[in-house]
Coordinates of C-alpha atoms and ligand atoms in Angstrom, one line a residue:
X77 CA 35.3 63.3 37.8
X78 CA 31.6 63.4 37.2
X79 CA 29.2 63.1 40.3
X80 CA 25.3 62.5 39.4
X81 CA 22.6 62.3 42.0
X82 CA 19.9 59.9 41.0
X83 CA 16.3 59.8 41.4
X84 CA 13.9 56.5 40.6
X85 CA 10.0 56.5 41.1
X86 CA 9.1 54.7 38.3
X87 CA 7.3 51.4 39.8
X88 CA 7.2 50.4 43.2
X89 CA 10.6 51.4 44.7
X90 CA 11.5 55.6 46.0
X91 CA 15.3 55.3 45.5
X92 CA 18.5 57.7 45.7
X93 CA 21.3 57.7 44.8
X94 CA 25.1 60.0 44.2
X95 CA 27.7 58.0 41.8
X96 CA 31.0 59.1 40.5
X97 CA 32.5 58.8 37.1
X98 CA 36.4 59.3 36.6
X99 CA 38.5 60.4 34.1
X100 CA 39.1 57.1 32.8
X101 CA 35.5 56.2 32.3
X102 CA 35.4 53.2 35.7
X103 CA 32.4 54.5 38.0
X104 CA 32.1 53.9 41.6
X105 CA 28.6 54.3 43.8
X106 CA 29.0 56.8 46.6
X107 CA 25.5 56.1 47.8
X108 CA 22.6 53.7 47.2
X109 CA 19.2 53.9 49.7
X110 CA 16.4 51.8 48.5
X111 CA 13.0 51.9 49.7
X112 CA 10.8 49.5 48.9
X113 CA 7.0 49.5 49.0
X114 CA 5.9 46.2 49.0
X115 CA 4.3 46.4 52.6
X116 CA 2.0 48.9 51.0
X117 CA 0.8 47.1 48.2
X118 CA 0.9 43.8 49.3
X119 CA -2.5 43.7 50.5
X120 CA -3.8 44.6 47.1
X121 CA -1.4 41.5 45.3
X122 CA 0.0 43.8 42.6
X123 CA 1.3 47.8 42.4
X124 CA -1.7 50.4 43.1
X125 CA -0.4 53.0 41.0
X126 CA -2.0 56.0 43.1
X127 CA -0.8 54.2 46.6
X128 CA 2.5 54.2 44.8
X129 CA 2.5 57.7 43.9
X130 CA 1.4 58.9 47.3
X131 CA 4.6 56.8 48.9
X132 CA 6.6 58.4 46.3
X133 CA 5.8 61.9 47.5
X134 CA 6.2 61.1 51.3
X135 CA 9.5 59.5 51.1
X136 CA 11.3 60.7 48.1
X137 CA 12.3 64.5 50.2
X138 CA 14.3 62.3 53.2
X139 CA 15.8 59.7 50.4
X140 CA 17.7 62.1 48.6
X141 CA 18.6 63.8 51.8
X142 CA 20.0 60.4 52.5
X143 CA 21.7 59.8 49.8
X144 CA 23.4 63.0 49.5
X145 CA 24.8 62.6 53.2
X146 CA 26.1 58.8 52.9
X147 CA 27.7 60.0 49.8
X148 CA 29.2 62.9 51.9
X149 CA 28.4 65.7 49.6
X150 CA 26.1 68.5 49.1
X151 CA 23.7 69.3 45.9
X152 CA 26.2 71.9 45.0
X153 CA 28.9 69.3 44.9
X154 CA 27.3 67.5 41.9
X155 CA 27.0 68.1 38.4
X156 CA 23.9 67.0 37.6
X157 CA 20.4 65.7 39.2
X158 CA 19.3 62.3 37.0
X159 CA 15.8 61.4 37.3
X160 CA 14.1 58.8 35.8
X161 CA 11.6 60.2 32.9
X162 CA 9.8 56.8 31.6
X163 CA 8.7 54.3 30.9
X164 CA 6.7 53.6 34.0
X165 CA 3.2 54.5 36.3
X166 CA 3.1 58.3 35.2
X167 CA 2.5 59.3 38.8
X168 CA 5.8 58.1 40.1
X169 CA 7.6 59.4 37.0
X170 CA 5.7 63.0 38.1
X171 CA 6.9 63.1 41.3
X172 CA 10.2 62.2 40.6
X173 CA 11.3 64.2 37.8
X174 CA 9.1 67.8 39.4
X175 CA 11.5 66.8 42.6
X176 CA 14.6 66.5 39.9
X177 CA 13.2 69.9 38.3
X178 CA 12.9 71.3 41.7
X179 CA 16.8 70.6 42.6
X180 CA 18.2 71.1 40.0
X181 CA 16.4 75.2 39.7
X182 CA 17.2 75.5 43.1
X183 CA 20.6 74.4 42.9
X184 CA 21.7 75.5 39.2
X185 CA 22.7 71.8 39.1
X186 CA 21.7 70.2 35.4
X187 CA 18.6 68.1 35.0
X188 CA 19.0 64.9 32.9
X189 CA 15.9 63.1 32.0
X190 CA 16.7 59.6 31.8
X191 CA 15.2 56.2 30.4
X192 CA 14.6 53.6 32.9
X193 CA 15.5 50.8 30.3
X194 CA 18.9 52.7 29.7
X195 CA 19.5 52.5 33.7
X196 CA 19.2 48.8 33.5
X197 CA 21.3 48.7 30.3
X198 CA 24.0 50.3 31.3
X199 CA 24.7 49.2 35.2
X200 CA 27.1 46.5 34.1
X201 CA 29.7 48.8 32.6
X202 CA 29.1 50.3 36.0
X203 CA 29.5 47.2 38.1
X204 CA 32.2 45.4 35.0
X205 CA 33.6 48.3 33.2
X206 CA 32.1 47.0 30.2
X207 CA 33.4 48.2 26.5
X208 CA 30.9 48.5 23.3
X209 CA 29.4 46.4 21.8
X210 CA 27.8 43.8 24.5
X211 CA 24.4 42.3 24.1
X212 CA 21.3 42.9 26.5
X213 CA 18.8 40.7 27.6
X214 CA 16.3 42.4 29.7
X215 CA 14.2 41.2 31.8
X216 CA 11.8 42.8 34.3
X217 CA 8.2 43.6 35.2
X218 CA 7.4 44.9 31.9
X219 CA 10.2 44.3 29.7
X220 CA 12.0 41.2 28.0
X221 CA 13.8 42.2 25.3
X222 CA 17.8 41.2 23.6
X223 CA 18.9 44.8 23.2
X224 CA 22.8 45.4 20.9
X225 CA 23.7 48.3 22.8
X226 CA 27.0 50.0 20.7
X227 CA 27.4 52.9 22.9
X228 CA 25.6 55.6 25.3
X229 CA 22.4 56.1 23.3
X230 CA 23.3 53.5 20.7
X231 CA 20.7 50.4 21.3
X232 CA 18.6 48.4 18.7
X233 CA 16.2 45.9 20.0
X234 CA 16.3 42.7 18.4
X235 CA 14.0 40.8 20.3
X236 CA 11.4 41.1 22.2
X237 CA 7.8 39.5 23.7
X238 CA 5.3 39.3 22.2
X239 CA 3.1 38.6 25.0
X240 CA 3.7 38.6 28.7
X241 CA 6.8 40.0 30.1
X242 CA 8.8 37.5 31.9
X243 CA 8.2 39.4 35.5
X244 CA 4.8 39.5 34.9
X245 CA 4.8 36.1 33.3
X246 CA 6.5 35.6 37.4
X247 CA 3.5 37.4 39.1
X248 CA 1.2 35.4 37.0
X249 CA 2.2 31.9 38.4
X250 CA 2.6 33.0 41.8
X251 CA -0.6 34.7 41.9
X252 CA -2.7 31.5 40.6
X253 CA -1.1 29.3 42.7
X254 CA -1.4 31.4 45.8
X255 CA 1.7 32.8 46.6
X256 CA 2.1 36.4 48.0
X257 CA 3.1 39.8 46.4
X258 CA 5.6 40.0 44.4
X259 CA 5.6 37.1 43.0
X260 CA 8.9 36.6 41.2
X261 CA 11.2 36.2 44.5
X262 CA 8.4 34.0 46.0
X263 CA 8.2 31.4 43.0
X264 CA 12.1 31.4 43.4
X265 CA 12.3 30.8 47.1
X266 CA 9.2 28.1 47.0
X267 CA 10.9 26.6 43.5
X268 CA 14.1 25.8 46.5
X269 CA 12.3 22.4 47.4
X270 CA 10.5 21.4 44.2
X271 CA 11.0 18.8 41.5
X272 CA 11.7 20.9 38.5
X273 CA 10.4 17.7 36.6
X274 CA 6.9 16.9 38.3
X275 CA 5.1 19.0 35.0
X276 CA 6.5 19.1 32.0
X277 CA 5.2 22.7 31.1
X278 CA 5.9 24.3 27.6
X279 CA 9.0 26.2 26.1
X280 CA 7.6 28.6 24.4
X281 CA 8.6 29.5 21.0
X282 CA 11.8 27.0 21.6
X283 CA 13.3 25.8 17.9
X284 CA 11.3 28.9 16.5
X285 CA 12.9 31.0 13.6
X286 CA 11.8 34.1 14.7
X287 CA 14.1 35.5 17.4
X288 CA 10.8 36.8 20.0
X289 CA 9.5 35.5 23.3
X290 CA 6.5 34.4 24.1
X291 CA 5.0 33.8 28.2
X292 CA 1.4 33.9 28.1
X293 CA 1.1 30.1 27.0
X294 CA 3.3 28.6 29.7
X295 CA 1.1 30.8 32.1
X296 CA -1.8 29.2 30.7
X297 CA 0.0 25.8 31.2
X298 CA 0.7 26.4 35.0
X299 CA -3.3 27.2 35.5
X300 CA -4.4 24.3 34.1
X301 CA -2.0 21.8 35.9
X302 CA -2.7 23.8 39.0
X303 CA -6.8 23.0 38.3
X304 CA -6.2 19.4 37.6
X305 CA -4.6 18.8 41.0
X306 CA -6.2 21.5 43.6
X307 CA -6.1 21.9 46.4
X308 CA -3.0 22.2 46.0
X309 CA -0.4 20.9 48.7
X310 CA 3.2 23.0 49.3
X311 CA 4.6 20.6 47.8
X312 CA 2.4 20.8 44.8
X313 CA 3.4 24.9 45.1
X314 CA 7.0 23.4 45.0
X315 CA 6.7 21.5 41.9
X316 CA 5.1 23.8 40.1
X317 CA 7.5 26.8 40.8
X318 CA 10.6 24.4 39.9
X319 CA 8.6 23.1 36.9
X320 CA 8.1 27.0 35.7
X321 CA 11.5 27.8 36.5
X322 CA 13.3 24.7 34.9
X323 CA 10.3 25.8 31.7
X324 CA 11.2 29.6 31.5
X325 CA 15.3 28.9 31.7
X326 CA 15.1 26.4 28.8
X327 CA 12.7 28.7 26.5
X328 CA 15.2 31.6 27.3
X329 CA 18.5 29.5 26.9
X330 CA 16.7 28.9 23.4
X331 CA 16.1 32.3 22.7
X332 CA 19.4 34.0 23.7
X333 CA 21.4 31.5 21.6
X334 CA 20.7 32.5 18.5
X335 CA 21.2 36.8 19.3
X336 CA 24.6 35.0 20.6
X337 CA 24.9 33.3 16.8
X338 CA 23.8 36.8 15.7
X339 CA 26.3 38.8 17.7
X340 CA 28.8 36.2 16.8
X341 CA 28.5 37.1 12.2
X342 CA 28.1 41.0 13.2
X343 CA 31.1 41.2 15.2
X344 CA 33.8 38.6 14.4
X345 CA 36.2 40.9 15.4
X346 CA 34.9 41.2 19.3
X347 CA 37.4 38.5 20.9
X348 CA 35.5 37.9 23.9
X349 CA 32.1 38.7 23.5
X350 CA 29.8 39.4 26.3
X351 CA 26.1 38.7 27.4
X352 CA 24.7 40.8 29.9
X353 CA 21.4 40.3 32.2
X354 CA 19.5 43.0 33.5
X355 CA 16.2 44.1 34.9
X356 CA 14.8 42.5 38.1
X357 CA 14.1 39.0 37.1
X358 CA 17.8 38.8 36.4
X359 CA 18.0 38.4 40.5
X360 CA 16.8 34.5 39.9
X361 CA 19.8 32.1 40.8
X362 CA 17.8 29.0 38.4
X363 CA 17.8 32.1 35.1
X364 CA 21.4 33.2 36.0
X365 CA 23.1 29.6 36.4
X366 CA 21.0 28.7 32.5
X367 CA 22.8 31.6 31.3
X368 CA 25.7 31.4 32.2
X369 CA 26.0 27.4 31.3
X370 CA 24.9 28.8 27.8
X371 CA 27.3 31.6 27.9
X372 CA 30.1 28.8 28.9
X373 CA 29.1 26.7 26.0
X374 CA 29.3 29.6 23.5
X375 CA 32.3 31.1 24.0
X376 CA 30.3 34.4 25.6
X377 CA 31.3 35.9 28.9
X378 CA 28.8 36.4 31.0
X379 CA 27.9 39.2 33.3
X380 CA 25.1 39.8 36.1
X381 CA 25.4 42.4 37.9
X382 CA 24.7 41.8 41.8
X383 CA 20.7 41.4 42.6
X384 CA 20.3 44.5 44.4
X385 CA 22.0 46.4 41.2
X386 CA 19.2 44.5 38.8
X387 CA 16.4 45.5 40.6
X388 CA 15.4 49.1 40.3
X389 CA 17.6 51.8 41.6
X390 CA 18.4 54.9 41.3
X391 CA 22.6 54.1 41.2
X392 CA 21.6 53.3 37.3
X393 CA 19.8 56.4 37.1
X394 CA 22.8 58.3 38.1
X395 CA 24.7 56.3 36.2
X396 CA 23.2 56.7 32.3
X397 CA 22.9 60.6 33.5
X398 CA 27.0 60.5 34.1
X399 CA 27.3 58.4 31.4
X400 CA 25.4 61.0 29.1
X401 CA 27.3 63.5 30.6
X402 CA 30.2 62.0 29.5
X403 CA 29.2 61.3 26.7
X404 CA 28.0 64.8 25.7
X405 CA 24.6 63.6 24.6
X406 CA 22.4 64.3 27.8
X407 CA 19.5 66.8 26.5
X408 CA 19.6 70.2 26.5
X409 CA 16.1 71.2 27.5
X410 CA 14.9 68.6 30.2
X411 CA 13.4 71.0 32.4
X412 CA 11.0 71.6 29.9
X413 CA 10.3 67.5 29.4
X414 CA 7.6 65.6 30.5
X415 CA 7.8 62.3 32.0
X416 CA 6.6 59.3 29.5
X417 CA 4.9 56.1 30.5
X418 CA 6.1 54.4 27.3
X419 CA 9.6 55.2 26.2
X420 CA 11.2 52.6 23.9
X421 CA 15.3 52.3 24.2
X422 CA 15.0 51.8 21.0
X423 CA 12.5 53.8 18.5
X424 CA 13.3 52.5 15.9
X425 CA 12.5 48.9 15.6
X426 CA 9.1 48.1 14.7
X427 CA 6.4 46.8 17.3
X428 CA 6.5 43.1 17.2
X429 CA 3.3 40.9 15.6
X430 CA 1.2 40.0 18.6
X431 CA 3.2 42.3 21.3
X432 CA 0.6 42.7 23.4
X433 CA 0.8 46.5 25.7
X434 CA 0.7 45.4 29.0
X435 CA 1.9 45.6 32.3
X436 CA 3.2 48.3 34.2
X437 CA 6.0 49.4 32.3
X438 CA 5.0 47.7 29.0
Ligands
KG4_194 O1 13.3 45.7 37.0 P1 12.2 45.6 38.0 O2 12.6 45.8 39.5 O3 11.0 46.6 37.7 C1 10.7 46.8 36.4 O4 11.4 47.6 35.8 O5 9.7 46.2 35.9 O6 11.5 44.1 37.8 C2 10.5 43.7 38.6 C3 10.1 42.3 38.2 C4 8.9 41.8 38.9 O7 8.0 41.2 38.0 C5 9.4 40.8 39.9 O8 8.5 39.7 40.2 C6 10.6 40.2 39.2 O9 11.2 41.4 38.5 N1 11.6 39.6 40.0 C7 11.9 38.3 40.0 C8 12.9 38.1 41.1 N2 13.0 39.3 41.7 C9 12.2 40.2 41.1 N3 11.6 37.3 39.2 C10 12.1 36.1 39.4 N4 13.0 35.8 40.4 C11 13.4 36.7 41.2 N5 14.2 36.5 42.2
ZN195 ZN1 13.3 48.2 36.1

């Protein structure tokens, strides 16, 4: 058995956390604290990266100190101290991977560096006990992408946006129309009560060859119908979230259907295939039921793991460290690495015509 204690500061969340691997590969979460910092950014509508850095520092010392009781063990009783390493706000990503650096010298524990987009990508054979090959979509904050992931350290992207990611393309439309930090989980809750057919907004790049995403337009879209009628009513609010929501499912439905198609030709031998979600948008009820109707209609079996597992964490941190570990690729010299505020899953594939660089963790 492998046991990994976790460290995440990459955004807006100072989180801990000690899994286990076994033998045979299934992985079980000893401990999981969370601490969020919306309270200390909400004033501002959006992350302060230095605010977020400063929260980091305070809390992260008592976190893991958490963590590592809840979970019942010592530092000496794991095998390795994960941190996350990028992509994300360079000050978070300091402070937690000196404090991973700092364990792991004081303890003679291993350091693993690890990719924040790996976390999300592997949490579902974590949550599922997932085999290779599945495909990925990603969604979060700064990320939408359909990654083939083949294995620990095996992922190529094969599509991506190439504007807006959808979380920010969620912060967006709750910021123009006046709802509060973060937006995402506010344009859900307020999209409870709306008529998802009041506007008939765009679905971007819907029919298109090209396999991308696109969010900036249907941002655009929301601002104007939001002009045309201001002030705007909470019931307008209501109509417009649903409106987005009942938009962004479609243009993703779209989107995902043909990686499925693709999956489909390059593995005819996988007998049930499988679609996961991932990343923090993948918490929205209206995305999860579209993709799972789709995964339904295509033969796919869908999995999501639960909300508070698709958000960030630092269980997935600990995870892809244990599952490195495993794997006998985690690096050799990551007390020597720095942290990165852009780290690609995967390097290889090009940068997408028109992929704009924005965003937090773009
Ligand atoms: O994965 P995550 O926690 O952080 C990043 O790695 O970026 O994702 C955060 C993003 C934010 O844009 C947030 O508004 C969005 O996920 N989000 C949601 C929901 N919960 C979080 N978007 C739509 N519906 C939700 N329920
Ligand atoms: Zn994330």
């Amino acid at each position: 058995m492998i046991r990994v204690l976790g460290i995440e500061t990459s955004c807006d969340e100072t989180a801990a956390s000690v899994v286990a691997l076994s033998e045979d590969g299934s992985g079980s979460i000893l401990s999981n604290v969370v601490l969020s910092q919306i309270a200390d950014h909400s004033a501002y509508g959006g992350v302060v990266p230095e605010i977020a850095a400063r929260a980091h520092v305070e809390a992260l010392d008592g976190l893991v100190e958490a963590a590592l009781d809840e979970a019942r063990v010592d530092l000496a009783d794991v095998d390795a101290i994960a941190a996350t390493a990028g992509p994300g706000l360079i000050g978070g990503l300091i402070v937690g991977l000196i404090t991973a650096k700092a364990l792991a010298a004081a303890s003679g524990r291993r350091l693993i560096a690890v990719n924040h987009l790996e976390g999300h990508a592997l949490t579902a054979r974590l949550t599922h006990a997932l085999d290779f090959p599945y495909l990925l979509l990603l969604v979060s904050g700064g990320h939408t992408q359909i990654v083939l992931v083949e294995g620990v350290g095996r992922y190529t992207r094969w599509a991506t946006t190439i504007d807006d990611a959808l979380g920010e393309a969620f912060d967006k439309t709750a910021k123009l129309i006046g709802l509060p930090f973060p937006g995402g989980p506010n344009v859900e809750k307020a999209a409870r009560d709306g008529d998802p057919r009041r506007f008939a907004f765009p679905r971007p790049l819907k029919g298109e060859a090209r396999p991308d995403f696109s969010f900036s337009g249907l941002k655009t879209a929301v601002r104007l119908a939001a002009e045309a009628i201001a002030p705007l009513t909470d019931r307008d609010v209501a109509d417009i979230c649903a409106s987005f929501q009942a938009a962004v499912a479609e243009a993703l439905a779209d989107r995902v259907a043909r990686a499925l198609a693709r999956f489909r030709d390059a593995f005819p031998d996988v007998g049930e295939p499988v679609l996961v979600v991932a990343g923090g948008v993948a918490a929205n009820a209206t995305i999860r039921a579209a993709l799972q109707r789709l995964c339904d209609g295509h033969g796919f079996r869908f999995v999501a793991p639960p909300p508070s597992l698709c958000a960030d964490n630092a269980a997935m941190i600990a995870w892809a460290g244990a599952e490195r570990l495993h794997a006998g690729i985690a690096d050799g010299d990551a007390m020597d690495m720095a942290p990165r505020s852009r780290w690609p899953l995967d390097a290889e594939s090009a940068p997408v015509y028109g992929a704009g660089r924005r965003g937090a963790k773009a």
